[in-house]
mmCIF file of C-alpha atoms and ligand atoms in Angstrom:
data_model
loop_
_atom_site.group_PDB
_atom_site.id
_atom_site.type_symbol
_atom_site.label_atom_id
_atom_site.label_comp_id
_atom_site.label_asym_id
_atom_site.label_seq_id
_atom_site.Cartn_x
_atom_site.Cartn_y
_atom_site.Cartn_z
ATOM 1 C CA UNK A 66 77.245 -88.227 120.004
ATOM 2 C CA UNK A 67 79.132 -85.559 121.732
ATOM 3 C CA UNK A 68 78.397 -82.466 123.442
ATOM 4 C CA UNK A 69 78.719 -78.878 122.340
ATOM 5 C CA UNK A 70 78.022 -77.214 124.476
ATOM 6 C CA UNK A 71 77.006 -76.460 128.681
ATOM 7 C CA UNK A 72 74.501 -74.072 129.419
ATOM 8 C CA UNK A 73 74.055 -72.828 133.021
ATOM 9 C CA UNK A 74 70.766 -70.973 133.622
ATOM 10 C CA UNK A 75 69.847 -69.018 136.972
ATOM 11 C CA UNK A 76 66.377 -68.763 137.656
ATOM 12 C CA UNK A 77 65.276 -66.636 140.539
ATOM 13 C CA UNK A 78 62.350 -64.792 141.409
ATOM 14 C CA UNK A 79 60.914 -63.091 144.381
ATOM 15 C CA UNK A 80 58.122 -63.947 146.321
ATOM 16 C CA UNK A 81 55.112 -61.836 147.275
ATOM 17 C CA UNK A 82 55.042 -63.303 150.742
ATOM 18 C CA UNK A 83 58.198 -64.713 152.626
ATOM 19 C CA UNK A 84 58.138 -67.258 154.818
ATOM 20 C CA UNK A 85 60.325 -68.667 157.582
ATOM 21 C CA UNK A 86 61.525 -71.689 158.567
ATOM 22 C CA UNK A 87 64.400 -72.802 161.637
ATOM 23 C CA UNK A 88 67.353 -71.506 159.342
ATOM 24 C CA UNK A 89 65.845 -68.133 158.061
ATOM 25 C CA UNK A 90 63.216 -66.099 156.281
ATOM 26 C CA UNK A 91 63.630 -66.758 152.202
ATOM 27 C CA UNK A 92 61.892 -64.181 150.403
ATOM 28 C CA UNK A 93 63.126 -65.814 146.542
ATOM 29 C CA UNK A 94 62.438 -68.977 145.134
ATOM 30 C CA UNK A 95 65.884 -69.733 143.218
ATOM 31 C CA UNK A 96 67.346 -72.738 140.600
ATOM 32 C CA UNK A 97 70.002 -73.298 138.919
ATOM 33 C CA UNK A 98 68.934 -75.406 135.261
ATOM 34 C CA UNK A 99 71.800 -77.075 133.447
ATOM 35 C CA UNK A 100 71.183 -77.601 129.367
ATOM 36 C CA UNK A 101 73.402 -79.848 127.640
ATOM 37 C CA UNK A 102 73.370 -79.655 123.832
ATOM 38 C CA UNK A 103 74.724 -82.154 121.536
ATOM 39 C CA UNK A 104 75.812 -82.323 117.666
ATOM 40 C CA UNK A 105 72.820 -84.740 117.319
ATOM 41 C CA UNK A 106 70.466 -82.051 118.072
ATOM 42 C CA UNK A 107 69.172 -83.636 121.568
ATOM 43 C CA UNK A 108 69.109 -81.296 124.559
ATOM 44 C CA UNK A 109 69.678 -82.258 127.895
ATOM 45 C CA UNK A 110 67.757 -80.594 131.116
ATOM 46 C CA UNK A 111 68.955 -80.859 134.530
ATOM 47 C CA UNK A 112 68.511 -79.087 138.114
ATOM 48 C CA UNK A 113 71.259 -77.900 140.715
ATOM 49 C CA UNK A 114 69.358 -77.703 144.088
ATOM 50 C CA UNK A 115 68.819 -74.023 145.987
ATOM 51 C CA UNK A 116 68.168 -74.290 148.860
ATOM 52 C CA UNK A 117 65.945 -71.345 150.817
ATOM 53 C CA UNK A 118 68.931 -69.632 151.637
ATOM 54 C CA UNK A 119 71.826 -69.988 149.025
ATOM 55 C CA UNK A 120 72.868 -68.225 145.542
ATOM 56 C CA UNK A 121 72.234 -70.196 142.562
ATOM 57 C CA UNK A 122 74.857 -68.358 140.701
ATOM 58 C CA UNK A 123 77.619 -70.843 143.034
ATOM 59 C CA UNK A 124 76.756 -73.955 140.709
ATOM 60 C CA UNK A 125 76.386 -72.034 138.033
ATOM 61 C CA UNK A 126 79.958 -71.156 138.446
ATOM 62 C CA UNK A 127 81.213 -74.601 138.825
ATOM 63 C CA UNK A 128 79.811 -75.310 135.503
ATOM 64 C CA UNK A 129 80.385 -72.643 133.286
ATOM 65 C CA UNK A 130 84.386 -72.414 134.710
ATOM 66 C CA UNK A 131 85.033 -76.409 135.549
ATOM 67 C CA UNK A 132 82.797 -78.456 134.290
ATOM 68 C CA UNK A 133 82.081 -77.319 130.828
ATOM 69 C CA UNK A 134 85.659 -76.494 129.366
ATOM 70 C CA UNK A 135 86.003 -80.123 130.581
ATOM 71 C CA UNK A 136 82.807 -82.577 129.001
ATOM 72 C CA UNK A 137 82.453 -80.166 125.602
ATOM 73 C CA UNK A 138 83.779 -82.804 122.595
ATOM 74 C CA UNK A 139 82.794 -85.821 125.060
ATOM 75 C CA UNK A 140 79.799 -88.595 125.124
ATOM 76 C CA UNK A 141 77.610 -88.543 126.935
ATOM 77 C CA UNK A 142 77.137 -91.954 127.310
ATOM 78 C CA UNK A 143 80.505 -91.893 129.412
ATOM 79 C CA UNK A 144 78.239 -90.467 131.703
ATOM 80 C CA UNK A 145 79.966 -92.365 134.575
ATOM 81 C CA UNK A 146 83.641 -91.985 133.903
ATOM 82 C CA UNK A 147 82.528 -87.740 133.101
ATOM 83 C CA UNK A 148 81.194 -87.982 136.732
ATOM 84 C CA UNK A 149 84.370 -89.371 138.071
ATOM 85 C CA UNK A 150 86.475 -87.051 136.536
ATOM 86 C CA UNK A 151 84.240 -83.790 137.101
ATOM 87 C CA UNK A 152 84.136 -85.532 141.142
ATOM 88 C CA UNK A 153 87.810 -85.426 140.730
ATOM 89 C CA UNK A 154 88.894 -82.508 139.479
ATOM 90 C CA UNK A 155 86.410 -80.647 141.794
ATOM 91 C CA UNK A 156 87.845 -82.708 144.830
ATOM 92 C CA UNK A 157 90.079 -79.792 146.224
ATOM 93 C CA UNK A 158 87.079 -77.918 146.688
ATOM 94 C CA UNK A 159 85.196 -80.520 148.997
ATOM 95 C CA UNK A 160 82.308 -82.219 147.856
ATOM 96 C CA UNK A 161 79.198 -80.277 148.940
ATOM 97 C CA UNK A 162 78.714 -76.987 146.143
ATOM 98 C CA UNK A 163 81.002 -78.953 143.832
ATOM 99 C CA UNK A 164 78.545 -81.925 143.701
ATOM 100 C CA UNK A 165 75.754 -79.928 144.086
ATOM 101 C CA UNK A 166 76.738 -78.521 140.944
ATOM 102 C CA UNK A 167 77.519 -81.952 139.265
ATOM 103 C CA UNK A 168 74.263 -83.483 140.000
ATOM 104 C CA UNK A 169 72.769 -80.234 137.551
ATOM 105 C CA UNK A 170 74.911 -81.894 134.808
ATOM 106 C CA UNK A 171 74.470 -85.669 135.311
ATOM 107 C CA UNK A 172 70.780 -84.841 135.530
ATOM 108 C CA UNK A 173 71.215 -83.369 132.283
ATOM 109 C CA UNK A 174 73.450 -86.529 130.806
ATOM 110 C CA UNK A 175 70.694 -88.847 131.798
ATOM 111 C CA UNK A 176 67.959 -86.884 130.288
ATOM 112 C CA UNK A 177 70.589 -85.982 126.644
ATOM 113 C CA UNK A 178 70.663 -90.294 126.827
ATOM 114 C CA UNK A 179 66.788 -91.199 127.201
ATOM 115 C CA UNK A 180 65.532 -88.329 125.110
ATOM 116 C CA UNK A 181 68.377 -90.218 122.214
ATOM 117 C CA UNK A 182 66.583 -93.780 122.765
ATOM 118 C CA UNK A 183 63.805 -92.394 123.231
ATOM 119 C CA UNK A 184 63.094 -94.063 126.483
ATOM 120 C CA UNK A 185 62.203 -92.363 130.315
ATOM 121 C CA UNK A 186 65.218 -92.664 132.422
ATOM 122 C CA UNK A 187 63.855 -95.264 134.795
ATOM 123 C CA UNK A 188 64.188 -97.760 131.660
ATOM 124 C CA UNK A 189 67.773 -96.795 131.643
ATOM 125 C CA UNK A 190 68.569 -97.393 135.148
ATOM 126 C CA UNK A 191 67.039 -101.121 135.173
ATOM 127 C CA UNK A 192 63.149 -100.074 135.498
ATOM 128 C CA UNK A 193 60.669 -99.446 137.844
ATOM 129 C CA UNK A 194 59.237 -100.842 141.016
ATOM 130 C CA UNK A 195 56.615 -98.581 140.815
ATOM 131 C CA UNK A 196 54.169 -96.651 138.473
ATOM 132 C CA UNK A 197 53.320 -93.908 140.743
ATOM 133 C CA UNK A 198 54.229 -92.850 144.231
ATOM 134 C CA UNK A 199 52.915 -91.924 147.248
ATOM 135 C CA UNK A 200 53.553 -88.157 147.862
ATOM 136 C CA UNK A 201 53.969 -86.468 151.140
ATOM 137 C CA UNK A 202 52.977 -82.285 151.259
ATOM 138 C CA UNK A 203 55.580 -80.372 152.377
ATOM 139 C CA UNK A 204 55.015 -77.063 153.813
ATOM 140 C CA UNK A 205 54.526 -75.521 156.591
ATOM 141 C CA UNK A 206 56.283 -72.465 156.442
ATOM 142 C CA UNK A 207 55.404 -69.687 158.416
ATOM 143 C CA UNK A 208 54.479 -65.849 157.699
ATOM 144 C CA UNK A 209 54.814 -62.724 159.688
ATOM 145 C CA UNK A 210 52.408 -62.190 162.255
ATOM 146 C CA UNK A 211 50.649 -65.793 161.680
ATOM 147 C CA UNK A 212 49.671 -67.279 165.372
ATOM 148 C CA UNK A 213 51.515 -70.387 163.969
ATOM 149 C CA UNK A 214 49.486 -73.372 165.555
ATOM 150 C CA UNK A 215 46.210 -71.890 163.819
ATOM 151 C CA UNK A 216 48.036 -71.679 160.611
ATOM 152 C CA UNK A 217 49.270 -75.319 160.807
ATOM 153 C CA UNK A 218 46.588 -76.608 161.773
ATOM 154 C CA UNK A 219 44.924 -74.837 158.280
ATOM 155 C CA UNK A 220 47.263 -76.569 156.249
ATOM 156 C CA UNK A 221 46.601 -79.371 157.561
ATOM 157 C CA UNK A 222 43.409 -79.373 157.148
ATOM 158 C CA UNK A 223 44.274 -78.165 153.522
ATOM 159 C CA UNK A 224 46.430 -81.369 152.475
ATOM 160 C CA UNK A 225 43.920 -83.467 153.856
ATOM 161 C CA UNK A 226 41.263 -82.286 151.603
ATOM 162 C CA UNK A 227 43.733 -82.157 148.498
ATOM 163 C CA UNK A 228 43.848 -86.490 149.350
ATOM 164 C CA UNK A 229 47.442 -86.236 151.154
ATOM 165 C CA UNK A 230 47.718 -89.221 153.372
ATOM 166 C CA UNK A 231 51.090 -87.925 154.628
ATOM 167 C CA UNK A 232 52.514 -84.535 155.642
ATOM 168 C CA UNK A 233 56.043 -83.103 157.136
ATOM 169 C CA UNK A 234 55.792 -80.305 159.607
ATOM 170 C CA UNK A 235 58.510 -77.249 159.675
ATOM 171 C CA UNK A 236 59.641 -77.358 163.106
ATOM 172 C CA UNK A 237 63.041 -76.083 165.124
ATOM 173 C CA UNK A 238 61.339 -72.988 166.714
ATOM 174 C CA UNK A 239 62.093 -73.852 170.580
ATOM 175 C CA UNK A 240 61.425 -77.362 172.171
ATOM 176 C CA UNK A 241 57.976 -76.457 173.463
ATOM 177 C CA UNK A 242 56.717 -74.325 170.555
ATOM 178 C CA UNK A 243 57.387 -77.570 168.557
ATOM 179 C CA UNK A 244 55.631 -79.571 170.853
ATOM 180 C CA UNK A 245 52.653 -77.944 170.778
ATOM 181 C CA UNK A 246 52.687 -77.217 167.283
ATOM 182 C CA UNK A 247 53.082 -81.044 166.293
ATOM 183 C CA UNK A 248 50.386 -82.176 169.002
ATOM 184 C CA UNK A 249 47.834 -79.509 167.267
ATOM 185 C CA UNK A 250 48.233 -80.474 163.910
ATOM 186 C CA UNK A 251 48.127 -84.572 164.633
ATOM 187 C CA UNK A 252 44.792 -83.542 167.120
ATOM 188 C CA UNK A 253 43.378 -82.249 163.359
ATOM 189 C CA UNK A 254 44.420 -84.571 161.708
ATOM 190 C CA UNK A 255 43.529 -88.315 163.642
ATOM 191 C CA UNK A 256 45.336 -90.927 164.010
ATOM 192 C CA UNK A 257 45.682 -92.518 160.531
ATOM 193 C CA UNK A 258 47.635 -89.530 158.702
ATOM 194 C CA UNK A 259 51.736 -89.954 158.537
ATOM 195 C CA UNK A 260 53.181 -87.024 160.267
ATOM 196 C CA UNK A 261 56.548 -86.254 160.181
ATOM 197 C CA UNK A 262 58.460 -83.117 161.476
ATOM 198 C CA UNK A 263 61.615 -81.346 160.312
ATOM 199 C CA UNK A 264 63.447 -78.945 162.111
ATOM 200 C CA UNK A 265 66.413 -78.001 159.653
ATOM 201 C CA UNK A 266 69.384 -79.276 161.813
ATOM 202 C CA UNK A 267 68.117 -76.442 164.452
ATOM 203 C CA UNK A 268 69.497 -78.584 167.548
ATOM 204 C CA UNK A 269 71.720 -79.825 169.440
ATOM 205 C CA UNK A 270 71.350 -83.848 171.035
ATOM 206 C CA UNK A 271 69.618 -82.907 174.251
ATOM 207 C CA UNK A 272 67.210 -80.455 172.848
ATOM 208 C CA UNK A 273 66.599 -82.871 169.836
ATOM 209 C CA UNK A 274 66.178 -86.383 172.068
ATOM 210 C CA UNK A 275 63.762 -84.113 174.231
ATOM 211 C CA UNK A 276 61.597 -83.494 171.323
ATOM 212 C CA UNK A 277 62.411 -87.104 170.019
ATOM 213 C CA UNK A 278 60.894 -88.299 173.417
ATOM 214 C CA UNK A 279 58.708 -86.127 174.401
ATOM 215 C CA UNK A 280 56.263 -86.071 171.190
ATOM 216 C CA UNK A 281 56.357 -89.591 171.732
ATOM 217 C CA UNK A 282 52.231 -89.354 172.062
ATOM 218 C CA UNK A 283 51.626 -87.679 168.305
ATOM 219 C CA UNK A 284 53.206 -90.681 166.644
ATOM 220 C CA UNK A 285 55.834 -88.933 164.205
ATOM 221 C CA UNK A 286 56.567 -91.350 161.543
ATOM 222 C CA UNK A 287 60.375 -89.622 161.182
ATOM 223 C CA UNK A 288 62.346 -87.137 162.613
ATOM 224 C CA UNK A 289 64.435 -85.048 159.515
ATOM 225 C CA UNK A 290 67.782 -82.938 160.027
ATOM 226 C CA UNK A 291 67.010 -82.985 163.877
ATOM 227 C CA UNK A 292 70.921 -82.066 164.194
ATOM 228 C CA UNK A 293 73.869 -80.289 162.357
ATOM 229 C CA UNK A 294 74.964 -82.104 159.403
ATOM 230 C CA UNK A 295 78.017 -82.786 160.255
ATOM 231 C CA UNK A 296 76.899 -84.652 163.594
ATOM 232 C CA UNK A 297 77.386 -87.809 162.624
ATOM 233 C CA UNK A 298 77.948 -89.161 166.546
ATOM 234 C CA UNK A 299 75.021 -87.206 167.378
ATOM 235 C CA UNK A 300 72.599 -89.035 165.159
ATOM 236 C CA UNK A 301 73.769 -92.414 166.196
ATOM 237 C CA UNK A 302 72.951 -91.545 169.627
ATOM 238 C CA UNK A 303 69.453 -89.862 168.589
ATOM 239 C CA UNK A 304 68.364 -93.196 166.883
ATOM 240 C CA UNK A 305 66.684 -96.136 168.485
ATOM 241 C CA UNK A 306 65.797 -93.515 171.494
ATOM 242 C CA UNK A 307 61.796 -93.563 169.817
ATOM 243 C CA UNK A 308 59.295 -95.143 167.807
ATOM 244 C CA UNK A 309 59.883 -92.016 165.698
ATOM 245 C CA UNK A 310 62.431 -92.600 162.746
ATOM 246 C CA UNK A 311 65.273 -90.570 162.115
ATOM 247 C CA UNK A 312 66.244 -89.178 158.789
ATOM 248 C CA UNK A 313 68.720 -86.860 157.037
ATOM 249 C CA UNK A 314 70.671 -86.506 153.717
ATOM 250 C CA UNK A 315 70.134 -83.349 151.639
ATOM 251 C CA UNK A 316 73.145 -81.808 153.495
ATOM 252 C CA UNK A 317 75.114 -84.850 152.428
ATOM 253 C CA UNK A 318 76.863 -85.385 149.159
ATOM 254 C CA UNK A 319 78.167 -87.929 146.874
ATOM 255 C CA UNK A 320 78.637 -92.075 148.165
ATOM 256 C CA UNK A 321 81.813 -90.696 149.742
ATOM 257 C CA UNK A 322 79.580 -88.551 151.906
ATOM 258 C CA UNK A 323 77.268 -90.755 152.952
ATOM 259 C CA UNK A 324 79.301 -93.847 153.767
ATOM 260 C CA UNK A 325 79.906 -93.699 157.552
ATOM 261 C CA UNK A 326 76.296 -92.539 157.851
ATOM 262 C CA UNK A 327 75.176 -96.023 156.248
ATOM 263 C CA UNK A 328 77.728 -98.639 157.632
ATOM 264 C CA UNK A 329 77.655 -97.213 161.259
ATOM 265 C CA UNK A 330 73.864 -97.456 161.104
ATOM 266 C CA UNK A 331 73.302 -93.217 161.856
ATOM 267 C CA UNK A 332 70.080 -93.154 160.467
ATOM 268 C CA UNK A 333 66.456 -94.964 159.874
ATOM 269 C CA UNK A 334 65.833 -93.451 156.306
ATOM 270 C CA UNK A 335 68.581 -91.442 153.962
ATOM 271 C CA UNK A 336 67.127 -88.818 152.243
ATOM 272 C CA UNK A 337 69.530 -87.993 149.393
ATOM 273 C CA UNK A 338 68.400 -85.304 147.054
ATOM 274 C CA UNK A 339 69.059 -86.052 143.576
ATOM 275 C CA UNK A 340 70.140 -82.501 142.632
ATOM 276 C CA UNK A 341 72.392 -82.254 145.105
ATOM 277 C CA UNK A 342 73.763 -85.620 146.431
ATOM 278 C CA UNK A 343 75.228 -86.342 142.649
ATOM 279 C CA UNK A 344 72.332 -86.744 140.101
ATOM 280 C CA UNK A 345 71.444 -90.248 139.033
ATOM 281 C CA UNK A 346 75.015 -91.647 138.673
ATOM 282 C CA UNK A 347 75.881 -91.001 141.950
ATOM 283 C CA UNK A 348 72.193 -91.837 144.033
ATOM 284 C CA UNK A 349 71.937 -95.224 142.310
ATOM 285 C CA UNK A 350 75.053 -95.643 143.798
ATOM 286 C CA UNK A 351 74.250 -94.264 147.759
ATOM 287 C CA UNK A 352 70.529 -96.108 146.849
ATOM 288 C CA UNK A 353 72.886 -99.549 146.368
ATOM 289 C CA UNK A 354 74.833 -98.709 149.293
ATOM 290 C CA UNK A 355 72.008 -98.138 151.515
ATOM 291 C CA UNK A 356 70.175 -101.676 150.404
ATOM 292 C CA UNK A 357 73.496 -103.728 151.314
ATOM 293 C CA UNK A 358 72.469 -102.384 155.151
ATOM 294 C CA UNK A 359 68.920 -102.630 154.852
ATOM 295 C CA UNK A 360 68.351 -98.988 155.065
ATOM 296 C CA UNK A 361 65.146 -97.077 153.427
ATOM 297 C CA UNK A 362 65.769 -94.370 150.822
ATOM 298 C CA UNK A 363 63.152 -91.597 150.942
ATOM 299 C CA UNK A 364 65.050 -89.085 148.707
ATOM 300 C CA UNK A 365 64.527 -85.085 149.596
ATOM 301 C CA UNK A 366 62.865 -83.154 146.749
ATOM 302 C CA UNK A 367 62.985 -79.148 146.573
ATOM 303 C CA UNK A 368 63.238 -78.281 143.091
ATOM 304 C CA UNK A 369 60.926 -77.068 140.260
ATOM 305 C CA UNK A 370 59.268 -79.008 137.921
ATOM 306 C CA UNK A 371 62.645 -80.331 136.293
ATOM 307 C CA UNK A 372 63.856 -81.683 139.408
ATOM 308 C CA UNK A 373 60.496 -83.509 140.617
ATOM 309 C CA UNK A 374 60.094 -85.068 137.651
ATOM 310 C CA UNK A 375 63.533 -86.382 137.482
ATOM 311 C CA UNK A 376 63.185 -87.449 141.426
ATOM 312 C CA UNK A 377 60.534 -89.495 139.923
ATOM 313 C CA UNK A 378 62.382 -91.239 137.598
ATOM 314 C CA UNK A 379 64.975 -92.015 140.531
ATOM 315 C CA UNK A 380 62.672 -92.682 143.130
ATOM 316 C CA UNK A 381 60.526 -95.290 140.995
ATOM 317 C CA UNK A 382 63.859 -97.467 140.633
ATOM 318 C CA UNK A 383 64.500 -97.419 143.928
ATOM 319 C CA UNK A 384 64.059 -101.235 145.380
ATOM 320 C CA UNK A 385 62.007 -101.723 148.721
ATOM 321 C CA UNK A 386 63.670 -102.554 151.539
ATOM 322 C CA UNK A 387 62.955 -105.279 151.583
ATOM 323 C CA UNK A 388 60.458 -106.940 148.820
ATOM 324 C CA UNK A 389 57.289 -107.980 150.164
ATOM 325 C CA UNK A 390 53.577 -108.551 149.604
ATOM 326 C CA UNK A 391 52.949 -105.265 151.149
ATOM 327 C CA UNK A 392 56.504 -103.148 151.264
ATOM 328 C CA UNK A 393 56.954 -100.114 152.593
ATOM 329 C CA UNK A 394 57.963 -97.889 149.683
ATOM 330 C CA UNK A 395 59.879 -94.961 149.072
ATOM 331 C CA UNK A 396 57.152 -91.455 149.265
ATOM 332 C CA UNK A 397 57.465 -88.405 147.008
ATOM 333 C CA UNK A 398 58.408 -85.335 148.966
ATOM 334 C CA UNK A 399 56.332 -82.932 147.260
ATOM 335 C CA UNK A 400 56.331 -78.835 147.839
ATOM 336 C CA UNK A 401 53.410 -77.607 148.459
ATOM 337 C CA UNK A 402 55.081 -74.144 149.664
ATOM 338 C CA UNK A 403 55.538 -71.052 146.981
ATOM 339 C CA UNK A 404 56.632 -71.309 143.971
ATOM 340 C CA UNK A 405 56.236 -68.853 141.124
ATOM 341 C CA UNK A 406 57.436 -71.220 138.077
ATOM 342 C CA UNK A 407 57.860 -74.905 139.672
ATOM 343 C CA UNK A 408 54.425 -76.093 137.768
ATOM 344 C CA UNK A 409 55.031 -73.475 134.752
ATOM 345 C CA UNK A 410 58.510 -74.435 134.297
ATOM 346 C CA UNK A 411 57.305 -78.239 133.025
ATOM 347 C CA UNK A 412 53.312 -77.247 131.552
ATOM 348 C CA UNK A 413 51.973 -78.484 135.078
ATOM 349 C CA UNK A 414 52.860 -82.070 133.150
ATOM 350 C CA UNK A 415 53.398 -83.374 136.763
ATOM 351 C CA UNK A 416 49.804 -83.381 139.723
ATOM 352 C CA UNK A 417 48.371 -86.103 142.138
ATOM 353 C CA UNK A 418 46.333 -88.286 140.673
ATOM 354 C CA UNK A 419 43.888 -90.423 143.621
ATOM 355 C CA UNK A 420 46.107 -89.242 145.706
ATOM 356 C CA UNK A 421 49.499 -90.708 144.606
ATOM 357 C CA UNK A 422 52.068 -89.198 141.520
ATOM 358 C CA UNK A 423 52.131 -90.644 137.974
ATOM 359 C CA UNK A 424 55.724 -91.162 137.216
ATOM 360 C CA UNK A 425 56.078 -89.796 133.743
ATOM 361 C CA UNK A 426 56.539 -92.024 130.957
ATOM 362 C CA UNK A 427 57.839 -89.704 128.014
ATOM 363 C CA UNK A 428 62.106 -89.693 127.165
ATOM 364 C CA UNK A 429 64.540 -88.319 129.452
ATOM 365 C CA UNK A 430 63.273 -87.039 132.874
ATOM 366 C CA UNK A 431 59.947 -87.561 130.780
ATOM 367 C CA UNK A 432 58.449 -84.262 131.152
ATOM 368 C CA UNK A 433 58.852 -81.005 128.145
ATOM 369 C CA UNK A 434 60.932 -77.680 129.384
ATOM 370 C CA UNK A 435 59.232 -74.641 129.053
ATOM 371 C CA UNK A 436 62.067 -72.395 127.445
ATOM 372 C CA UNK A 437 59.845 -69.061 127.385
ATOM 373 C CA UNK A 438 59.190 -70.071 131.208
ATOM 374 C CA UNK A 439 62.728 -70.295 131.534
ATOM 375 C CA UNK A 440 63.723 -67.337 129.698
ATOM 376 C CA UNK A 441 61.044 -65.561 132.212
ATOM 377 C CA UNK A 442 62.494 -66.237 135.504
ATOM 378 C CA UNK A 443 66.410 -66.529 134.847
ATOM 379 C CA UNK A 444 69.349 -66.008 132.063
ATOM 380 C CA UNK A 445 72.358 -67.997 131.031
ATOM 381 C CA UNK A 446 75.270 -67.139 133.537
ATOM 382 C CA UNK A 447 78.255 -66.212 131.780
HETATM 383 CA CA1 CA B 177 64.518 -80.880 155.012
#
């Protein structure tokens, strides 16, 4: 088999309401959707991250000017040593938008191989632990002129009566506003609900070990992207401070990236998103990595439909850490926020089922694109 071609698609649209969270207000919900054809007639879909804040048309780039003149004539079965040399030839630029834009295209490999054999990815990468997953809602974005502790303590209310067990609160707005945001919403919610907060690497060690500390009383499960990124000394001083885990990764990229953060212990839980930290080549890899030191994998999930249903094939082959009777597994992160084409973009084929996520069984990422969808929000970039 061997490819013919690399389509980059960007997708944005723009939302009737904005919202807010620590970095910014993001008024568009954006993608970038990478579809690999072959000269056996099986397509390929895969997902480049956007974040709130950033330009889809950046990976886009990378593959329509790098990566494609490079993996049209090749297999895609050599979908490792195609991510080695796309890693390499990209290397000048850095990691972070290059493999961003790489994990669009492995995505895409993996999906061009099951949809061949006709098996979901999962069977691929050695099967699955799991049949369905535990989702946490994500949310809790904020609109103009909201009193924000009302509103949160809506949604919460909200996700508990849609059967979420487990929610992560948008936080980074000022020590104390946090505080008494995350004490409101776990007052709603009782005691048996898993609460965890983000604040979007809004601050710096003292502010964050205040927070750490002093919400000590609302039981956080974890603590996400309390610092910068790059703050790797920072997070090794944050964690074992609390009850409350700490946890980070979508800012990271590629097992390059992430190995200080494992073997010098930084963090509780890595949270590597899998269209964004290198697609399923590279996350099997951080996911082995993080076993060998005993570390939980909880991978970030932002995307549309095409990404969450390929974070399901990932996440369901991820191995508890360790194997028990009972073992804490890895949880869905699933967006509950706007999203004008994240259901429509897959035929809804993905919803909570008693409370926990189906992992989809059909080839490839195991869920159908939508190409009028598609068409609808975005256009090839050429
Ligand atoms: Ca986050």
């Amino acid at each position: 088999m061997k490819i013919v071609d690399i389509v980059p698609h960007v997708l944005s649209t723009p939302l009737e309401e904005p919202f807010s969270f620590s970095q910014g207000w993001v008024d568009r919900r954006s993608t970038m959707i990478v579809e690999v054809l072959t000269d056996e007639g099986v397509t390929g879909w895969g997902e480049s991250l956007c974040h709130g804040l950033q330009p889809p048309e950046v990976a886009a780039a990378f593959v329509e000017f790098c990566f494609k003149p490079m993996l049209v004539g090749r297999d895609p079965f050599d979908v490792e040593v195609l991510w080695e040399e796309m890693y390499n030839r990209a290397r000048p630029f850095g990691g972070g938008a290059a493999v961003n834009a790489m994990s669009g295209v492995d995505i895409a490999l993996w999906d061009v191989i099951g949809r061949y054999l006709d098996r979901p990815i999962h069977k691929l990468l050695g099967g699955a632990f799991r049949s369905e997953v535990t989702p946490y809602a994500t949310g809790f974005y904020r609109r103009e002129g909201q009193d924000y502790v009302e509103a949160g303590v809506e949604e919460a209310s909200r996700h508990l009566s849609e059967g979420f067990k487990a929610m992560k609160l948008k936080i980074g707005f000022g020590v104390e506003a946090d505080l008494e945001y995350v004490h409101a919403v776990r007052e709603t919610v009782g005691p048996r609900v898993r609460l965890m907060m983000d604040a979007n690497c809004a601050y710096d060690l003292p502010a964050a070990r205040r927070l750490l500390l002093e919400s000590q009383d609302a039981e956080v499960h974890f603590f996400e992207e309390p610092l910068a990124p790059e703050d790797l000394e920072g997070y090794k001083a944050l964690r074992n401070l609390s009850a409350t885990y700490v946890a980070a990764g979508e800012n990271l990229f590629g097992k390059i990236g992430y190995r200080r953060w494992i073997s010098e212990g930084a963090l509780d839980i890595l949270q590597p998103d899998l269209c964004s930290s290198g697609g399923f080549t590279e996350c099997k890899k951080i996911a082995a990595l993080a076993q060998a030191w005993n570390t939980a994998v909880v991978p970030h999930v932002w995307g549309s439909g095409i990404g969450l249903a390929a974070s399901l094939q990932l996440i369901t082959t991820l191995p508890p850490t360790p194997l028990s009777l009972n073992p804490e597994e890895p949880m869905l992160e699933y967006d509950r926020s706007l999203h004008p084409f994240r259901e429509d973009l897959i035929g809804g084929a993905i919803s909570t089922v008693n409370g926990k996520v189906p992992v989809p069984q059909g080839p490839g990422i195991g869920v159908e694109v939508h190409r009028e969808v598609l068409e609808r929000y975005g256009k090839p970039f050429r």
